[in-house]
C-alpha cells in the first residue's frame, strides 16, 4: 500500500518538485572584474569548427579569441567545508578519465616522502587520493600539425594538459596546454625545421625571407619553436636549457618568460658605442693592445651568437642556447594561485600532511620545543635540523657562479636594504 501512495504523491506534486529543484543552486560565480565580457561569436566555441582555415594564414590566429574576465566559483555554505571554498572556473576541462595508454599508476613508498631505505626525507607528505601519472611530452620533436582533442586536468601538476592527435598516423600525446587553448585547435612543432609548404609560401629561400613574415606564420599560441625563431618581446613557456633537450623552465600554472633578444646584439651595441667614441676623439690609429682587446671581444661576440637572452618570471635574465625549445604563450590555469581549499581534508586528499610548529613540540623533537608556555627558550629561529632561519647562513656560493645568468633575480637582502628605516 505504501508504494502506490508514493507514486501518486509524486505524480500530484510533479510540477512543484520541478520548480523547487530548478531554483536550488549550490554554486555561484564570484567575479572580480566588473567590466562586461566581450561578445562571443559563433566561431569562438569549444567545438571544432567545420570551416577549413589555412594554418599559415596570418589573418586568423588563435590569440584573437577573447577570454572571459577573471572569476572564481563559490558555493552555498551548506557545510562548513564549503563556506570558504573558491575554485577557478574551468568548464572546458574533459570530465572523463584520461587516455590510459599514456598513464601509469603512482605507487611506492616515495609517496610518503621516504627513500629506498624507508627513512623520511621530505616531511609533510603522505596518503592522498589515488593518482595516475600522465606521461607528458616535453621534447615535442615530432613535426607536423597536431589537433587538440581535449583539455584535461592533471593531478600531478598545477597547469592543465592537452591531448594531441596526429592526423597522419593517429598517434596521441600529452603536452602542457597554453592559456586559452581549446579543443579543435591545431598546433605544430618546428624543432625539426620548417615544412616545405611554408618555405614555398615564403619564396623558396629562407635566407632572403623576412624574419617577421616567418614569425607571423609560425609564432602562434601552442607552437614549439627554437628560441632563435621567436621574435623579441614574445611570451613563452616550456623553455628548454640545452640544444635538443626537453623543456625545463616555466612549466607550472600561469608562468611565462620573455624573449629579450640574442646576447650578441647587446654586445654589438656596446661595440658600436666604443667605435663612435673613438671617432669622436679622432683616434686614427689603434695601438696593438687595443687591437688585441678588440679581437678578444670579437671572439666573445661569436660565442654569444649561440645564445638568446630570456627574462624569467622571477626577474632573472639568463642566456639559453639558440636551438633550445620554447612554446608560444603562457602556461594554462593562471588563476591556480587564487584558489582556496576551504578545509583541511582537501589538503590531505592532495597528499599534504599537517605542519606542526616547533614551539608546540617537545625539547627532544625541535630546538624550539619544551619549556612552559609559548616560549622557545632564548634560541635563535632555526629549523628542526638547527639551520638558522633568519640570516647568518648563506646557501649561495661566491665561487662557481652560473655563467649563463646575465642578471640575477632580486633577493631578499637587497629588498631589506632598500626599505626605509623606521624612526626611533
Short mmCIF file of C-alpha atoms in Angstrom, two decimals:
data_model
loop_
_atom_site.label_atom_id
_atom_site.label_comp_id
_atom_site.label_asym_id
_atom_site.label_seq_id
_atom_site.Cartn_x
_atom_site.Cartn_y
_atom_site.Cartn_z
CA UNK A 1 0.00 0.00 0.00
CA UNK A 2 2.97 2.30 0.51
CA UNK A 3 4.36 2.17 -3.00
CA UNK A 4 1.20 3.34 -4.88
CA UNK A 5 0.85 6.23 -2.42
CA UNK A 6 4.37 7.39 -3.12
CA UNK A 7 3.84 7.20 -6.85
CA UNK A 8 0.52 9.06 -6.57
CA UNK A 9 2.07 11.75 -4.42
CA UNK A 10 4.97 12.08 -6.80
CA UNK A 11 2.59 12.48 -9.73
CA UNK A 12 0.49 15.11 -7.95
CA UNK A 13 3.48 17.23 -6.87
CA UNK A 14 5.49 16.78 -10.06
CA UNK A 15 5.25 20.42 -11.09
CA UNK A 16 6.05 21.60 -7.58
CA UNK A 17 9.13 19.36 -7.41
CA UNK A 18 10.38 20.64 -10.77
CA UNK A 19 10.02 24.22 -9.62
CA UNK A 20 11.85 23.55 -6.36
CA UNK A 21 14.76 21.71 -7.99
CA UNK A 22 15.14 24.33 -10.68
CA UNK A 23 15.57 27.04 -8.04
CA UNK A 24 18.06 25.03 -5.99
CA UNK A 25 21.59 26.15 -6.80
CA UNK A 26 24.75 25.19 -4.94
CA UNK A 27 27.41 27.17 -6.78
CA UNK A 28 27.69 30.81 -7.70
CA UNK A 29 30.27 32.83 -9.58
CA UNK A 30 32.22 35.49 -7.73
CA UNK A 31 33.57 37.90 -10.32
CA UNK A 32 36.46 40.25 -9.64
CA UNK A 33 36.28 42.14 -12.93
CA UNK A 34 33.04 44.12 -13.25
CA UNK A 35 33.59 45.06 -16.87
CA UNK A 36 31.21 43.23 -19.22
CA UNK A 37 32.83 40.43 -21.19
CA UNK A 38 33.24 40.93 -24.95
CA UNK A 39 30.51 39.37 -27.09
CA UNK A 40 31.35 35.91 -28.31
CA UNK A 41 30.59 34.91 -31.87
CA UNK A 42 29.53 31.51 -33.14
CA UNK A 43 33.05 30.69 -34.34
CA UNK A 44 34.54 31.04 -30.83
CA UNK A 45 33.06 27.88 -29.34
CA UNK A 46 34.84 24.93 -27.79
CA UNK A 47 33.66 22.57 -30.53
CA UNK A 48 35.91 22.12 -33.57
CA UNK A 49 34.88 24.31 -36.49
CA UNK A 50 33.95 22.77 -39.81
CA UNK A 51 35.41 25.70 -41.77
CA UNK A 52 38.86 24.92 -43.12
CA UNK A 53 41.44 27.54 -42.13
CA UNK A 54 44.82 27.94 -43.73
CA UNK A 55 47.30 27.21 -40.90
CA UNK A 56 49.83 29.63 -42.37
CA UNK A 57 47.36 32.50 -42.83
CA UNK A 58 48.43 35.30 -40.50
CA UNK A 59 44.97 36.92 -40.55
CA UNK A 60 43.36 34.17 -38.42
CA UNK A 61 45.14 33.43 -35.15
CA UNK A 62 44.10 31.54 -32.01
CA UNK A 63 45.24 34.52 -29.91
CA UNK A 64 42.31 36.56 -31.26
CA UNK A 65 39.90 34.52 -29.10
CA UNK A 66 38.63 36.76 -26.28
CA UNK A 67 38.88 35.36 -22.78
CA UNK A 68 36.26 35.88 -20.06
CA UNK A 69 37.12 38.11 -17.08
CA UNK A 70 38.72 36.62 -14.01
CA UNK A 71 36.14 34.98 -11.71
CA UNK A 72 36.03 32.33 -9.01
CA UNK A 73 33.28 29.85 -8.33
CA UNK A 74 31.84 29.96 -4.81
CA UNK A 75 29.38 27.55 -3.20
CA UNK A 76 26.38 27.94 -0.95
CA UNK A 77 27.59 27.20 2.63
CA UNK A 78 25.53 24.08 3.29
CA UNK A 79 28.50 22.65 5.19
CA UNK A 80 31.40 24.39 6.97
CA UNK A 81 33.90 22.94 4.49
CA UNK A 82 32.17 24.60 1.55
CA UNK A 83 31.83 28.08 3.05
CA UNK A 84 35.35 29.24 2.13
CA UNK A 85 35.80 27.06 -0.95
CA UNK A 86 36.95 29.02 -4.02
CA UNK A 87 37.74 27.41 -7.33
CA UNK A 88 38.71 28.78 -10.77
CA UNK A 89 36.08 28.29 -13.45
CA UNK A 90 37.35 25.58 -15.81
CA UNK A 91 34.21 24.35 -17.52
CA UNK A 92 36.16 23.48 -20.65
CA UNK A 93 38.01 20.57 -18.99
CA UNK A 94 37.35 16.99 -20.04
CA UNK A 95 35.02 15.37 -17.45
CA UNK A 96 36.02 11.77 -18.16
CA UNK A 97 39.04 9.60 -17.48
CA UNK A 98 42.46 10.21 -19.05
CA UNK A 99 43.90 8.40 -22.04
CA UNK A 100 45.07 5.29 -20.17
CA UNK A 101 47.89 4.18 -22.54
CA UNK A 102 49.71 7.42 -21.65
CA UNK A 103 49.40 6.92 -17.87
CA UNK A 104 50.76 4.61 -15.20
CA UNK A 105 49.81 4.23 -11.51
CA UNK A 106 51.59 6.26 -8.86
CA UNK A 107 52.77 3.70 -6.32
CA UNK A 108 55.65 3.22 -3.94
CA UNK A 109 56.94 4.48 -0.62
CA UNK A 110 58.13 7.72 -2.20
CA UNK A 111 54.54 8.94 -1.88
CA UNK A 112 55.16 9.31 1.86
CA UNK A 113 58.40 11.25 1.28
CA UNK A 114 60.65 8.27 2.03
CA UNK A 115 63.77 7.00 0.32
CA UNK A 116 64.67 3.43 -0.66
CA UNK A 117 65.50 2.50 2.95
CA UNK A 118 62.20 3.79 4.31
CA UNK A 119 63.55 6.91 6.04
CA UNK A 120 61.60 10.15 5.80
CA UNK A 121 63.46 12.60 3.59
CA UNK A 122 60.61 15.03 2.80
CA UNK A 123 58.27 15.87 5.65
CA UNK A 124 54.55 16.66 5.45
CA UNK A 125 53.82 14.14 2.69
CA UNK A 126 51.71 11.04 2.73
CA UNK A 127 48.38 9.37 1.94
CA UNK A 128 46.17 11.25 -0.50
CA UNK A 129 43.85 10.06 -3.24
CA UNK A 130 44.97 7.54 -5.82
CA UNK A 131 46.59 9.02 -8.89
CA UNK A 132 47.83 8.05 -12.30
CA UNK A 133 50.88 9.84 -13.63
CA UNK A 134 50.44 11.34 -17.08
CA UNK A 135 53.40 10.97 -19.46
CA UNK A 136 53.78 14.49 -20.85
CA UNK A 137 55.87 15.11 -23.98
CA UNK A 138 58.35 17.87 -23.12
CA UNK A 139 60.55 17.34 -26.20
CA UNK A 140 57.98 17.80 -28.99
CA UNK A 141 60.34 16.54 -31.67
CA UNK A 142 57.63 15.14 -33.93
CA UNK A 143 56.92 17.60 -36.79
CA UNK A 144 53.61 18.26 -38.49
CA UNK A 145 50.24 19.54 -37.35
CA UNK A 146 48.59 18.04 -34.28
CA UNK A 147 44.96 18.52 -33.36
CA UNK A 148 43.98 19.33 -29.78
CA UNK A 149 41.43 16.66 -28.91
CA UNK A 150 40.62 17.89 -25.39
CA UNK A 151 41.97 19.77 -22.36
CA UNK A 152 42.35 17.66 -19.22
CA UNK A 153 43.10 18.10 -15.54
CA UNK A 154 46.40 16.65 -14.34
CA UNK A 155 46.65 15.85 -10.61
CA UNK A 156 50.43 15.78 -10.83
CA UNK A 157 50.89 19.44 -11.81
CA UNK A 158 49.20 22.80 -11.46
CA UNK A 159 48.80 23.50 -15.19
CA UNK A 160 46.33 21.74 -17.46
CA UNK A 161 47.38 19.31 -20.18
CA UNK A 162 46.15 18.87 -23.74
CA UNK A 163 45.68 15.56 -25.54
CA UNK A 164 47.06 15.83 -29.08
CA UNK A 165 46.26 13.61 -32.03
CA UNK A 166 48.45 13.27 -35.12
CA UNK A 167 46.03 13.16 -38.08
CA UNK A 168 48.55 11.24 -40.22
CA UNK A 169 49.11 8.17 -38.04
CA UNK A 170 46.64 8.74 -35.20
CA UNK A 171 49.35 8.84 -32.51
CA UNK A 172 48.39 10.60 -29.28
CA UNK A 173 50.50 12.56 -26.84
CA UNK A 174 50.11 14.86 -23.85
CA UNK A 175 51.53 18.40 -23.74
CA UNK A 176 51.10 21.26 -21.29
CA UNK A 177 48.23 23.40 -22.54
CA UNK A 178 48.64 27.10 -23.18
CA UNK A 179 46.35 29.68 -21.61
CA UNK A 180 43.26 29.96 -23.80
CA UNK A 181 43.87 26.74 -25.74
CA UNK A 182 40.69 24.84 -26.58
CA UNK A 183 39.68 21.61 -28.27
CA UNK A 184 39.77 21.68 -32.05
CA UNK A 185 42.84 23.89 -32.45
CA UNK A 186 45.87 22.80 -34.45
CA UNK A 187 49.39 23.28 -33.13
CA UNK A 188 52.75 22.39 -34.62
CA UNK A 189 56.37 21.88 -33.66
CA UNK A 190 59.14 23.45 -35.76
CA UNK A 191 62.11 21.96 -33.91
CA UNK A 192 62.91 19.72 -36.87
CA UNK A 193 62.76 22.63 -39.32
CA UNK A 194 60.17 24.42 -41.42
CA UNK A 195 57.88 22.34 -43.67
CA UNK A 196 58.21 22.56 -47.44
CA UNK A 197 54.83 24.23 -47.95
CA UNK A 198 55.78 27.01 -45.58
CA UNK A 199 59.15 27.51 -47.29
CA UNK A 200 57.42 27.73 -50.67
CA UNK A 201 54.97 30.31 -49.36
CA UNK A 202 57.94 32.42 -48.20
CA UNK A 203 59.53 32.43 -51.66
CA UNK A 204 61.50 29.21 -51.51
CA UNK A 205 64.60 30.71 -49.88
CA UNK A 206 64.80 31.18 -46.12
CA UNK A 207 67.98 33.25 -46.41
CA UNK A 208 66.15 36.07 -48.16
CA UNK A 209 62.86 35.69 -46.27
CA UNK A 210 61.84 38.36 -43.81
CA UNK A 211 62.06 37.25 -40.19
CA UNK A 212 58.80 38.99 -39.42
CA UNK A 213 56.98 37.03 -42.14
CA UNK A 214 58.37 33.75 -40.79
CA UNK A 215 57.29 34.66 -37.27
CA UNK A 216 53.78 35.64 -38.40
CA UNK A 217 53.28 32.13 -39.80
CA UNK A 218 54.98 30.13 -37.05
CA UNK A 219 54.85 32.02 -33.72
CA UNK A 220 51.30 31.03 -32.76
CA UNK A 221 49.99 30.05 -29.38
CA UNK A 222 50.91 26.45 -28.55
CA UNK A 223 53.56 26.09 -31.28
CA UNK A 224 57.01 24.87 -30.26
CA UNK A 225 59.94 26.68 -31.87
CA UNK A 226 63.68 27.12 -31.36
CA UNK A 227 64.46 30.28 -29.45
CA UNK A 228 66.21 31.99 -32.39
CA UNK A 229 62.98 31.82 -34.42
CA UNK A 230 60.91 33.60 -31.76
CA UNK A 231 60.65 37.40 -32.13
CA UNK A 232 61.81 39.71 -29.36
CA UNK A 233 59.22 40.51 -26.71
CA UNK A 234 57.24 37.28 -27.14
CA UNK A 235 55.91 35.47 -24.06
CA UNK A 236 56.89 31.80 -23.97
CA UNK A 237 56.66 28.85 -21.59
CA UNK A 238 58.10 25.31 -21.52
CA UNK A 239 61.57 26.74 -22.12
CA UNK A 240 64.46 24.32 -22.59
CA UNK A 241 68.06 24.80 -21.49
CA UNK A 242 70.02 22.63 -23.94
CA UNK A 243 70.08 22.03 -27.65
CA UNK A 244 67.80 19.10 -28.39
CA UNK A 245 66.80 18.84 -24.73
CA UNK A 246 63.38 18.88 -23.13
CA UNK A 247 61.52 21.82 -21.62
CA UNK A 248 62.63 22.57 -18.06
CA UNK A 249 61.59 26.14 -17.19
CA UNK A 250 58.18 27.84 -16.86
CA UNK A 251 56.08 24.67 -16.68
CA UNK A 252 53.78 25.45 -13.73
CA UNK A 253 50.41 27.19 -13.98
CA UNK A 254 50.44 30.79 -15.19
CA UNK A 255 54.21 31.04 -15.62
CA UNK A 256 55.93 32.57 -18.64
CA UNK A 257 59.22 34.05 -19.81
CA UNK A 258 60.01 36.84 -22.25
CA UNK A 259 62.50 36.63 -25.09
CA UNK A 260 64.71 39.73 -24.89
CA UNK A 261 66.98 39.05 -27.87
CA UNK A 262 70.29 37.48 -28.77
CA UNK A 263 73.22 38.03 -26.45
CA UNK A 264 75.37 39.23 -29.35
CA UNK A 265 73.04 42.17 -30.09
CA UNK A 266 73.64 43.63 -26.63
CA UNK A 267 77.41 43.32 -27.04
CA UNK A 268 77.34 44.71 -30.58
CA UNK A 269 75.52 47.78 -29.31
CA UNK A 270 78.36 48.27 -26.86
CA UNK A 271 80.87 47.80 -29.69
CA UNK A 272 79.14 50.46 -31.80
CA UNK A 273 79.28 52.86 -28.87
CA UNK A 274 83.03 52.29 -28.49
CA UNK A 275 83.58 52.90 -32.22
CA UNK A 276 81.61 56.15 -32.11
CA UNK A 277 83.57 57.34 -29.09
CA UNK A 278 86.86 56.60 -30.86
CA UNK A 279 85.76 58.51 -33.95
CA UNK A 280 84.74 61.49 -31.85
CA UNK A 281 88.10 61.50 -30.12
CA UNK A 282 89.84 61.46 -33.52
CA UNK A 283 91.82 58.33 -32.89
CA UNK A 284 93.07 57.43 -36.37
CA UNK A 285 95.45 54.68 -35.34
CA UNK A 286 94.78 51.88 -32.90
CA UNK A 287 97.53 50.54 -30.69
CA UNK A 288 98.48 46.86 -30.62
CA UNK A 289 96.96 46.42 -27.18
CA UNK A 290 93.68 47.90 -28.39
CA UNK A 291 93.66 45.56 -31.40
CA UNK A 292 94.19 42.53 -29.16
CA UNK A 293 91.40 43.60 -26.87
CA UNK A 294 89.09 44.04 -29.85
CA UNK A 295 89.92 40.56 -31.18
CA UNK A 296 89.14 39.04 -27.80
CA UNK A 297 85.82 40.88 -27.75
CA UNK A 298 85.02 39.64 -31.28
CA UNK A 299 85.59 36.07 -30.08
CA UNK A 300 83.08 36.69 -27.32
CA UNK A 301 80.63 38.05 -29.89
CA UNK A 302 80.88 34.88 -31.97
CA UNK A 303 80.31 32.73 -28.88
CA UNK A 304 77.36 34.83 -27.77
CA UNK A 305 75.75 34.39 -31.18
CA UNK A 306 74.82 30.91 -29.95
CA UNK A 307 72.70 32.22 -27.07
CA UNK A 308 69.44 34.09 -26.62
CA UNK A 309 68.66 36.15 -23.54
CA UNK A 310 65.40 35.30 -21.78
CA UNK A 311 63.86 37.09 -18.80
CA UNK A 312 62.22 34.64 -16.39
CA UNK A 313 59.22 35.27 -14.16
CA UNK A 314 61.48 35.86 -11.14
CA UNK A 315 63.27 38.74 -12.89
CA UNK A 316 66.41 36.76 -13.71
CA UNK A 317 67.90 37.23 -17.17
CA UNK A 318 69.53 34.06 -18.46
CA UNK A 319 71.44 33.06 -21.60
CA UNK A 320 69.95 29.98 -23.28
CA UNK A 321 71.14 28.15 -26.39
CA UNK A 322 69.52 29.43 -29.55
CA UNK A 323 68.37 25.94 -30.57
CA UNK A 324 66.66 25.21 -27.25
CA UNK A 325 62.90 24.80 -27.40
CA UNK A 326 60.16 27.15 -26.21
CA UNK A 327 56.39 27.20 -26.63
CA UNK A 328 54.49 30.36 -27.54
CA UNK A 329 52.05 31.62 -24.91
CA UNK A 330 51.53 31.30 -21.18
CA UNK A 331 51.04 28.12 -19.17
CA UNK A 332 47.35 27.38 -18.58
CA UNK A 333 45.30 27.67 -15.37
CA UNK A 334 46.70 31.08 -14.50
CA UNK A 335 44.17 31.52 -11.64
CA UNK A 336 45.51 28.48 -9.78
CA UNK A 337 47.18 30.60 -7.09
CA UNK A 338 43.84 32.27 -6.20
CA UNK A 339 42.08 29.06 -5.20
CA UNK A 340 41.04 28.28 -1.61
CA UNK A 341 40.71 24.68 -0.45
CA UNK A 342 38.18 25.55 2.25
CA UNK A 343 39.05 22.76 4.69
CA UNK A 344 41.95 20.62 5.87
CA UNK A 345 40.52 17.46 4.33
CA UNK A 346 41.12 18.67 0.79
CA UNK A 347 44.75 19.27 1.66
CA UNK A 348 45.00 15.69 2.94
CA UNK A 349 43.42 14.41 -0.28
CA UNK A 350 46.24 16.12 -2.16
CA UNK A 351 48.80 14.17 -0.12
CA UNK A 352 49.84 17.06 2.13
CA UNK A 353 50.13 16.22 5.83
CA UNK A 354 49.83 18.88 8.56
CA UNK A 355 52.74 21.06 9.62
CA UNK A 356 53.39 21.27 13.38
CA UNK A 357 55.09 24.33 14.86
CA UNK A 358 58.40 23.77 16.59
CA UNK A 359 57.22 25.64 19.72
CA UNK A 360 54.45 23.09 20.15
CA UNK A 361 56.90 20.13 20.16
CA UNK A 362 58.99 18.61 22.92
CA UNK A 363 62.57 19.68 23.51
CA UNK A 364 63.81 16.39 22.07
CA UNK A 365 61.95 16.91 18.80
CA UNK A 366 62.80 20.50 17.90
CA UNK A 367 65.23 23.25 19.04
CA UNK A 368 62.20 25.47 19.80
CA UNK A 369 60.41 22.79 21.81
CA UNK A 370 59.96 22.38 25.53
CA UNK A 371 59.52 24.94 28.28
CA UNK A 372 56.46 26.33 29.95
CA UNK A 373 54.01 28.12 27.69
CA UNK A 374 54.74 29.58 24.30
CA UNK A 375 58.47 30.02 24.60
CA UNK A 376 61.35 28.77 22.52
CA UNK A 377 63.87 29.33 25.28
CA UNK A 378 66.04 32.21 24.01
CA UNK A 379 67.05 30.24 20.93
CA UNK A 380 67.61 31.88 17.57
CA UNK A 381 64.95 30.92 14.99
CA UNK A 382 66.15 27.77 13.30
CA UNK A 383 64.88 24.70 11.55
CA UNK A 384 64.40 21.23 13.02
CA UNK A 385 67.97 20.41 11.96
CA UNK A 386 69.47 23.51 13.59
CA UNK A 387 69.95 25.62 10.45
CA UNK A 388 69.45 29.32 11.15
CA UNK A 389 66.28 30.66 9.59
CA UNK A 390 66.84 34.44 9.67
CA UNK A 391 70.21 35.30 8.15
CA UNK A 392 73.63 34.07 9.14
CA UNK A 393 73.52 31.02 6.90
CA UNK A 394 74.06 31.59 3.20
CA UNK A 395 73.46 28.87 0.65
CA UNK A 396 74.79 30.67 -2.45
CA UNK A 397 78.48 30.23 -3.21
CA UNK A 398 80.56 33.16 -4.38
CA UNK A 399 82.70 30.87 -6.49
CA UNK A 400 81.48 28.72 -9.37
CA UNK A 401 78.75 31.22 -10.24
CA UNK A 402 76.40 30.21 -13.02
CA UNK A 403 77.91 31.82 -16.12
CA UNK A 404 74.61 31.70 -18.01
CA UNK A 405 72.94 34.14 -15.61
CA UNK A 406 73.26 37.67 -17.03
CA UNK A 407 71.23 39.47 -14.36
CA UNK A 408 70.42 37.60 -11.12
CA UNK A 409 66.98 37.85 -9.64
CA UNK A 410 66.49 40.35 -6.78
CA UNK A 411 66.92 38.60 -3.46
CA UNK A 412 65.58 39.25 0.00
CA UNK A 413 68.67 41.00 1.34
CA UNK A 414 68.55 43.71 -1.33
CA UNK A 415 64.87 44.25 -0.64
CA UNK A 416 65.56 44.66 3.06
CA UNK A 417 68.30 47.22 2.40
CA UNK A 418 66.06 49.20 0.06
CA UNK A 419 63.32 49.56 2.69
CA UNK A 420 63.28 52.86 4.61
CA UNK A 421 64.47 52.63 8.21
CA UNK A 422 61.99 53.16 11.00
CA UNK A 423 62.41 56.32 13.09
CA UNK A 424 63.03 55.68 16.77
#
